[in-house]
mmCIF file of C-alpha atoms and ligand atoms in Angstrom:
data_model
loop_
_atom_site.group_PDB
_atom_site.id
_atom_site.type_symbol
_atom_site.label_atom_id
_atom_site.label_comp_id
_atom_site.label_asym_id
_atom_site.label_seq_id
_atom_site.Cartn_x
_atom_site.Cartn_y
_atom_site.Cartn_z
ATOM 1 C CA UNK A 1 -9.816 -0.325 20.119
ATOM 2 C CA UNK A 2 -11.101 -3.302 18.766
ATOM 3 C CA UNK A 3 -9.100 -2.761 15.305
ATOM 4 C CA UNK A 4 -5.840 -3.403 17.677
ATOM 5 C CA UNK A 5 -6.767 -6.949 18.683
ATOM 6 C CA UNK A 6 -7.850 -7.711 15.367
ATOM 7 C CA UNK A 7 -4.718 -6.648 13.874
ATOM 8 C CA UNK A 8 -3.090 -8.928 16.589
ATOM 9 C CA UNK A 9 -2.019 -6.136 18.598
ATOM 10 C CA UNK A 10 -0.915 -6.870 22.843
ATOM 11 C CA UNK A 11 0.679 -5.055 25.298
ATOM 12 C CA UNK A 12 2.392 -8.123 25.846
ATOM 13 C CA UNK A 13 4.258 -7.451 22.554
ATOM 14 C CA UNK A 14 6.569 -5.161 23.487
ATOM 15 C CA UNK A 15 8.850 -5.851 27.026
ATOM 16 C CA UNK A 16 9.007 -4.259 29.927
ATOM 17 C CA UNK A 17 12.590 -3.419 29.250
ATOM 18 C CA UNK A 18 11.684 -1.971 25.652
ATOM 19 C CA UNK A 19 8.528 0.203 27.051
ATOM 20 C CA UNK A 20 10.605 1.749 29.816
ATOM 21 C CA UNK A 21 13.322 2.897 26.948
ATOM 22 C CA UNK A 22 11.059 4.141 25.055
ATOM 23 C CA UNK A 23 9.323 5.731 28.122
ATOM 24 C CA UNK A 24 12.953 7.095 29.381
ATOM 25 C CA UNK A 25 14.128 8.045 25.911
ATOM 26 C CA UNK A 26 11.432 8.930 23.552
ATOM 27 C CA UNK A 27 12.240 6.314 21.120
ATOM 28 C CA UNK A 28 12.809 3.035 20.534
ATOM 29 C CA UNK A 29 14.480 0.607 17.925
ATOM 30 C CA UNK A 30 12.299 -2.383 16.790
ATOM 31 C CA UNK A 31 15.258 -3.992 15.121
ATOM 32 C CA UNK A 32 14.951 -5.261 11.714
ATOM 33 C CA UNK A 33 11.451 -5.845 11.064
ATOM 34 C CA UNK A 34 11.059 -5.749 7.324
ATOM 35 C CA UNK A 35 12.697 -8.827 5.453
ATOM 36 C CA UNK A 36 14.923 -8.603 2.295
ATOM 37 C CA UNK A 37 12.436 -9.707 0.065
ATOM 38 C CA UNK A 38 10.277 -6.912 1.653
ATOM 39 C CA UNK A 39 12.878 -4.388 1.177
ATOM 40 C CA UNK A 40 13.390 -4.952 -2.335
ATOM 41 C CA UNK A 41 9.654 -4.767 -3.364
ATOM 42 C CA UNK A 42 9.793 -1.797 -1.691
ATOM 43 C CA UNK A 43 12.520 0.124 -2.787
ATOM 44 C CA UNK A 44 11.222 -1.229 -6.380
ATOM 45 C CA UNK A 45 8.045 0.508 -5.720
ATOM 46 C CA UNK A 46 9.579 3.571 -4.246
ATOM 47 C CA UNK A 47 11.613 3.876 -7.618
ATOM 48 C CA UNK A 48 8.795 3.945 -10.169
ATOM 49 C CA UNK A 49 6.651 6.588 -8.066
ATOM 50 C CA UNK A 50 9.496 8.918 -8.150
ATOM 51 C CA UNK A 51 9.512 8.120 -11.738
ATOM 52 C CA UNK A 52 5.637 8.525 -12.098
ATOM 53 C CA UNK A 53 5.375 11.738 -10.066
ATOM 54 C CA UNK A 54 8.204 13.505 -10.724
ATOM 55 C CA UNK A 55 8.111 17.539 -9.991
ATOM 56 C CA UNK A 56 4.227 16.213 -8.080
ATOM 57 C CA UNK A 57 6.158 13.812 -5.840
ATOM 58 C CA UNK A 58 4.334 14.700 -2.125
ATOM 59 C CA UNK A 59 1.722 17.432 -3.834
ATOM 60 C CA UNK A 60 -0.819 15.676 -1.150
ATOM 61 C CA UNK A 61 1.477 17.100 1.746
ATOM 62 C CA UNK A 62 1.680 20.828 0.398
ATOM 63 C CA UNK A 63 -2.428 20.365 0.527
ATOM 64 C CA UNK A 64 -2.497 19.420 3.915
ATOM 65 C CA UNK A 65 -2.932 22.200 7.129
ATOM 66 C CA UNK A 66 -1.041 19.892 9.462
ATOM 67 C CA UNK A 67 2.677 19.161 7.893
ATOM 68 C CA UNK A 68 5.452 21.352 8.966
ATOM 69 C CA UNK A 69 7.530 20.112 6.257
ATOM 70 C CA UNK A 70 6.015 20.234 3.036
ATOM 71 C CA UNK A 71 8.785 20.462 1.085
ATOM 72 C CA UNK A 72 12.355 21.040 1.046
ATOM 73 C CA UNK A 73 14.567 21.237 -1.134
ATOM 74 C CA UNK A 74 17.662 18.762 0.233
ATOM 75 C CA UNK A 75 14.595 15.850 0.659
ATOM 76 C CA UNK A 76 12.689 14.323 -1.782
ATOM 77 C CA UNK A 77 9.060 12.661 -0.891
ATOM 78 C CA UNK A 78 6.271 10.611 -1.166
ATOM 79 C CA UNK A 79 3.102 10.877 0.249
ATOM 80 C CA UNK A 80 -0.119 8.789 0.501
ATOM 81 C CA UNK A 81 1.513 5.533 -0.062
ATOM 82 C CA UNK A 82 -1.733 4.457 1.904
ATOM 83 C CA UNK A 83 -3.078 4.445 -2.260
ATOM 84 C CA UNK A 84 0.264 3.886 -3.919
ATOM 85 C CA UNK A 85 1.228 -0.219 -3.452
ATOM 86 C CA UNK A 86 0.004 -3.283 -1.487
ATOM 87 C CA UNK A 87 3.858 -3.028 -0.455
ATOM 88 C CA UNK A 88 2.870 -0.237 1.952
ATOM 89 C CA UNK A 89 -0.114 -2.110 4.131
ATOM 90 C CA UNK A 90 2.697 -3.297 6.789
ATOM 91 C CA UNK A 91 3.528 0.187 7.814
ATOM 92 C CA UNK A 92 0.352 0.395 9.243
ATOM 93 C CA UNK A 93 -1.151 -2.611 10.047
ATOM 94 C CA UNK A 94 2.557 -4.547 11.633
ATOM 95 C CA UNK A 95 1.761 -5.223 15.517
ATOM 96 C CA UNK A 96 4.867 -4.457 17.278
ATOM 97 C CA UNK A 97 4.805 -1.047 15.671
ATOM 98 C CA UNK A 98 1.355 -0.512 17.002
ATOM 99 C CA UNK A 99 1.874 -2.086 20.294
ATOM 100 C CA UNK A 100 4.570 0.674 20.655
ATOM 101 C CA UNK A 101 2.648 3.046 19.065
ATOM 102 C CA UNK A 102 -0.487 3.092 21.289
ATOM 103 C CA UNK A 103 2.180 2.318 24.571
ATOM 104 C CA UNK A 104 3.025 5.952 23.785
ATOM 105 C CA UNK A 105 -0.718 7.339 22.946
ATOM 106 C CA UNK A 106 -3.272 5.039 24.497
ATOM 107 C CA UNK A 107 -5.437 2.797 22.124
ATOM 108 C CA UNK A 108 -7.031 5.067 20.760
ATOM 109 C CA UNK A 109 -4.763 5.926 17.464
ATOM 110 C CA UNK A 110 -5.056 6.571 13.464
ATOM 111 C CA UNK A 111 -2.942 6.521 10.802
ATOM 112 C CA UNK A 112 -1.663 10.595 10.220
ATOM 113 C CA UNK A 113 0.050 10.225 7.317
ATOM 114 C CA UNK A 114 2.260 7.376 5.244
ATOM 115 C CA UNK A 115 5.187 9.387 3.451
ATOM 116 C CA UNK A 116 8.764 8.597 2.082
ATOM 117 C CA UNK A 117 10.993 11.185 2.864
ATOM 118 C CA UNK A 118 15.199 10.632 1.383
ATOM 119 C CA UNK A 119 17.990 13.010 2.175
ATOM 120 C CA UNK A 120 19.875 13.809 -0.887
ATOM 121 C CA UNK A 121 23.425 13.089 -0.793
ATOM 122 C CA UNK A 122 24.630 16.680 0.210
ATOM 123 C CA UNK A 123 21.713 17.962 2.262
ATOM 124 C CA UNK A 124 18.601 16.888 4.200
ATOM 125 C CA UNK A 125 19.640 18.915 7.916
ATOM 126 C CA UNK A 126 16.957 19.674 9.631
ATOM 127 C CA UNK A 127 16.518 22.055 12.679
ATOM 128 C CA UNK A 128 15.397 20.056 15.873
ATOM 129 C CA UNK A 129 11.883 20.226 16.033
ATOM 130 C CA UNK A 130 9.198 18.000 17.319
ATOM 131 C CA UNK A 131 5.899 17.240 15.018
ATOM 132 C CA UNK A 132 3.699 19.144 17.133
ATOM 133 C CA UNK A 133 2.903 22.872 16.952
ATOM 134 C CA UNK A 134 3.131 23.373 20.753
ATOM 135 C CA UNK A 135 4.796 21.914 23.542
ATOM 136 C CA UNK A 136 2.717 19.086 25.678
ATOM 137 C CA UNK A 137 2.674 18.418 29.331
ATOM 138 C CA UNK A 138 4.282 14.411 29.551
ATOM 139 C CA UNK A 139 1.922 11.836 29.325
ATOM 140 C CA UNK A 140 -0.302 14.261 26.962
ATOM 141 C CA UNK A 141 1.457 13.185 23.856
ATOM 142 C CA UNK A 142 -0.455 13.653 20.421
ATOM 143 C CA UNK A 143 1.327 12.315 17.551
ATOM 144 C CA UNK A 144 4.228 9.431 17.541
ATOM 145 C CA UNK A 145 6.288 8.419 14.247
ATOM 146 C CA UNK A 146 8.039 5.035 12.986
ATOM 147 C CA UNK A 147 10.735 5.348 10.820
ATOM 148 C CA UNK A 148 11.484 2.799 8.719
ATOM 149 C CA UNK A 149 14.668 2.410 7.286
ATOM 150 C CA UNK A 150 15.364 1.711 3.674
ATOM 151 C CA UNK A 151 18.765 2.373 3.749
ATOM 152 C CA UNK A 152 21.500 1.557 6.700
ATOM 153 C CA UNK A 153 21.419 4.974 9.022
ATOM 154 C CA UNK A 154 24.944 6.036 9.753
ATOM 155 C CA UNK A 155 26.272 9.251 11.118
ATOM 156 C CA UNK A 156 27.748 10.249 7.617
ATOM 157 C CA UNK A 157 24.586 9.583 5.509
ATOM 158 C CA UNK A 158 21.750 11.495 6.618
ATOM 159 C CA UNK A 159 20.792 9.619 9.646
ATOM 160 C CA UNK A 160 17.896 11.198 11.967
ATOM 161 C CA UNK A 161 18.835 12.726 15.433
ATOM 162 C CA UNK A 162 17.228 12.596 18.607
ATOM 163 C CA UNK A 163 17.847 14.241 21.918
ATOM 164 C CA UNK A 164 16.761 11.437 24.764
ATOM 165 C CA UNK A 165 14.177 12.503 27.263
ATOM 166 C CA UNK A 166 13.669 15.732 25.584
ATOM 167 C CA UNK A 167 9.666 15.109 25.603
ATOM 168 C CA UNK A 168 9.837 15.235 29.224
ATOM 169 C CA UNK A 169 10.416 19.092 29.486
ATOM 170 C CA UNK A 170 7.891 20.325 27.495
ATOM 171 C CA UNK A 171 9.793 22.894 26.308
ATOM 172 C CA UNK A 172 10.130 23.581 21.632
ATOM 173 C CA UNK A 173 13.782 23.448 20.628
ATOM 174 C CA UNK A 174 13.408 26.695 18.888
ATOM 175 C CA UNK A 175 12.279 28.376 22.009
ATOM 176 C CA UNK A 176 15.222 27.263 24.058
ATOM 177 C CA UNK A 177 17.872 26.773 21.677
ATOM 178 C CA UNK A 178 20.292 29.310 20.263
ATOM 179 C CA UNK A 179 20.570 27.330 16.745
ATOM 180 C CA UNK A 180 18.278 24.924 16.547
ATOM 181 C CA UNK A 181 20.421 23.781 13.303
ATOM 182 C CA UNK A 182 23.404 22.593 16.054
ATOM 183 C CA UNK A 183 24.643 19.067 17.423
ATOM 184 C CA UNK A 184 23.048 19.406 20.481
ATOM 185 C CA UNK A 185 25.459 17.965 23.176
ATOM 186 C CA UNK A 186 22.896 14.890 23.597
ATOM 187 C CA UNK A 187 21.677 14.065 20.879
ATOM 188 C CA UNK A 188 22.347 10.731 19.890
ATOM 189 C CA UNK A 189 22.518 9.548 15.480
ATOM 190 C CA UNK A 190 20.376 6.685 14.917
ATOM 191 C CA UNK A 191 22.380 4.033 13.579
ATOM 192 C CA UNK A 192 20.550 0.768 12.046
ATOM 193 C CA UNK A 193 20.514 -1.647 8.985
ATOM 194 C CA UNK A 194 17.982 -1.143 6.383
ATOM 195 C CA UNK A 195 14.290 -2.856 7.413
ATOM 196 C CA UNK A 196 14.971 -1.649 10.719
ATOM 197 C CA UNK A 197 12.064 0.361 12.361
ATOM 198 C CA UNK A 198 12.506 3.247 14.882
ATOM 199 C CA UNK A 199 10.002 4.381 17.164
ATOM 200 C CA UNK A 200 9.828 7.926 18.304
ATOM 201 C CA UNK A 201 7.735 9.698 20.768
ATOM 202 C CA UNK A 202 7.297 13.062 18.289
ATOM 203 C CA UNK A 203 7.632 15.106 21.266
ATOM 204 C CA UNK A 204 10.891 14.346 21.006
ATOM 205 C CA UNK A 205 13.263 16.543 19.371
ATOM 206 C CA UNK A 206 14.506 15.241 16.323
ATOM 207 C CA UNK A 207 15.681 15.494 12.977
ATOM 208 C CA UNK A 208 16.930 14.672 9.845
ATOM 209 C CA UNK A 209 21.040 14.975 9.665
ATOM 210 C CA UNK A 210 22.975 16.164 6.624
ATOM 211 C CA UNK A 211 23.707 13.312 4.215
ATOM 212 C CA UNK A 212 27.791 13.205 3.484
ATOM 213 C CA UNK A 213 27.753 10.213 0.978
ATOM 214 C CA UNK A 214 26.870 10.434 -2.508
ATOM 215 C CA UNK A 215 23.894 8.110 -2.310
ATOM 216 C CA UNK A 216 20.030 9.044 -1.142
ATOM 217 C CA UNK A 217 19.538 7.765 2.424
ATOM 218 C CA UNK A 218 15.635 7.121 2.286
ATOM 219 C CA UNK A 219 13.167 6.155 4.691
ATOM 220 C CA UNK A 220 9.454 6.167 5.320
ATOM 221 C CA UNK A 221 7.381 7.810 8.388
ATOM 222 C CA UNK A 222 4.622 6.039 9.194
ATOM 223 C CA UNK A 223 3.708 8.922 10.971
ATOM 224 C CA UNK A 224 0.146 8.168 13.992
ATOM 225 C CA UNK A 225 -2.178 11.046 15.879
ATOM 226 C CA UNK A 226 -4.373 10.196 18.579
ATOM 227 C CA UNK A 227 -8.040 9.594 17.178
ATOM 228 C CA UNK A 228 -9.218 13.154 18.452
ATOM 229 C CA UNK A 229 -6.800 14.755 16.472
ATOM 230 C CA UNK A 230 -6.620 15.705 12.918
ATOM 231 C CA UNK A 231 -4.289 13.639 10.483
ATOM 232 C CA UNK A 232 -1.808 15.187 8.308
ATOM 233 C CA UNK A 233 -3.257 13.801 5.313
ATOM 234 C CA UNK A 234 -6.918 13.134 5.350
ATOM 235 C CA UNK A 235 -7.223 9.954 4.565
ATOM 236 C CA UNK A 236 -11.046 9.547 3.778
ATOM 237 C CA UNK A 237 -10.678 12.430 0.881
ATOM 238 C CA UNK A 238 -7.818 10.194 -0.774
ATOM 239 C CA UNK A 239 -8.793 6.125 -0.078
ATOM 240 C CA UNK A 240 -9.433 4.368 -2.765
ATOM 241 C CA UNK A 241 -11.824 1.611 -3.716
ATOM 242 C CA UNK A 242 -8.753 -0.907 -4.347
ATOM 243 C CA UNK A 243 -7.012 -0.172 -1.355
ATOM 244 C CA UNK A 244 -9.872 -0.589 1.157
ATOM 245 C CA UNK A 245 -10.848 -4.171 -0.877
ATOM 246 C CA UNK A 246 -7.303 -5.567 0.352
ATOM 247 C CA UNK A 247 -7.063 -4.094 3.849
ATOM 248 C CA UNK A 248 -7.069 -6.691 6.173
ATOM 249 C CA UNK A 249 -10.006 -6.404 9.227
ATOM 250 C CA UNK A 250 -9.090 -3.791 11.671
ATOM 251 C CA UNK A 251 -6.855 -1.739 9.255
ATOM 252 C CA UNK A 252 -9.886 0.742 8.012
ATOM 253 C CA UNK A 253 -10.040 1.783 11.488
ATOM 254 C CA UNK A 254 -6.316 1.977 12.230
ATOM 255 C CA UNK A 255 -7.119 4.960 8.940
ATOM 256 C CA UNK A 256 -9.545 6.742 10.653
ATOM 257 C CA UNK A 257 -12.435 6.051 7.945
ATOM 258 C CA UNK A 258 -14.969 4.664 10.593
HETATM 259 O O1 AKG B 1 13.804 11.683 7.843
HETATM 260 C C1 AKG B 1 14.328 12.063 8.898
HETATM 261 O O2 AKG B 1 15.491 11.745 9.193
HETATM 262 C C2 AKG B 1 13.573 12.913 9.881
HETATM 263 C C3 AKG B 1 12.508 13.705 9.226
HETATM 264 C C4 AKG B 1 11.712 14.561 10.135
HETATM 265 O O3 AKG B 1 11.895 14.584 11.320
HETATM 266 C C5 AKG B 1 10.644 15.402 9.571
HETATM 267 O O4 AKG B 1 10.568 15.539 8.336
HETATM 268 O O5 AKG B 1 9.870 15.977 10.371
#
């Protein structure tokens, strides 16, 4: 895809040691890839949405076919931040996150859906689950997700879960699990400083852990489909003019609007 090279995107990018983790594993910690200054523009950003949207805070996801999550009641979320902030072009446009990206789906990738999801202090467990409404043969993925981490992820505050190499068996938790609500023997907490971003293959089963502090862990998915599938959020019924003016070249494609 030509948007890749544009956008400064090489296999070269990510290592041999990092693609065979994230092969093995299913994901894949970036490290810290968002600086402070980022972090704070962010979070400022983050804040006055929640303020602007209150009770309509993610109404775009409960429109959408494709999200498995809507809504729940121990998150709260943000959706379309494609049309919400300049603040928000990294999580689609950064290189490393689509070199990793399109390691795990081929080149030919689009933005699904840009959303802020934060576990309230209190809640936010999740069943393991992958993103995907059927299981996939390996090597047939569909849809891979970076998390990017606005708070530190620790075990006691609401960080996600992942079982390593579950992808590989192409088996749904809920199918083979007895409560798909358990710690599963293998599954292994994400634990990172805020700015870090997480790769995972969505195939692999995941999910958000119940936050035991008394302060909102947040993140936001930058959540991609392969280009012959449909994204969560459509993003040509909700770009606007401003955003596309400041998209750098190779990011309209990257949103699936050509
Ligand atoms: O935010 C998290 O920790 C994981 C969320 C997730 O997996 C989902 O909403 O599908």
């Amino acid at each position: 895809m030509e948007s890749l090279t544009q956008l400064g995107v090489s296999a070269g990018l990510l290592s041999p040691g990092e693609k065979n983790f994230l092969d093995q594993n299913g994901y894949l910690n970036l490290g810290k890839l968002l600086s402070d200054q980022q972090l704070h523009a962010i979070r400022t950003r983050i804040q006055e949405l929640l303020e602007q949207e209150g009770e309509n805070a993610g109404s775009e996801l409960m429109d959408s076919p494709y999200i498995r999550h809507p809504k729940e009641s121990g998150a709260d979320r943000l959706a379309d931040l494609v049309n919400k902030g300049a603040e928000f072009d990294i999580f689609y446009t950064h290189p490393k996150v689509l070199a990793a990206i399109s390691h795990v789906l081929g080149a030919d990738i689009k933005l699904s859906s840009l959303n802020y999801r934060a576990a309230k202090p209190g809640a936010g467990l999740q069943k393991l689950h992958v993103d995907w409404h059927e299981a996939v043969a390996p090597d047939d993925y569909k849809v891979c997700n970076s998390i990017w981490l606005l708070d530190d992820f620790y075990p006691e505050n609401g960080a996600t879960r992942v079982v390593p190499r579950s992808h590989h068996q192409a088996k749904l938790p809920q199918d083979v699990l007895d409560d798909p609500l358990a710690a599963h023997p293998e599954e292994v907490i994400i634990e990172a400083p805020a700015g870090s971003v997480v790769i995972f293959n969505s195939h692999v089963w995941h999910g958000g852990t119940t936050n035991q502090t008394s302060s909102a862990r947040r993140a936001i998915h930058s959540y991609f489909c392969r280009r012959d599938q449909p994204q969560q959020v459509d993003q040509k019924r909700y770009i606007q003019k401003v955003t596309l003016e400041r998209l750098p070249t190779g990011a309209v494609e990257i949103l699936g609007l050509e």
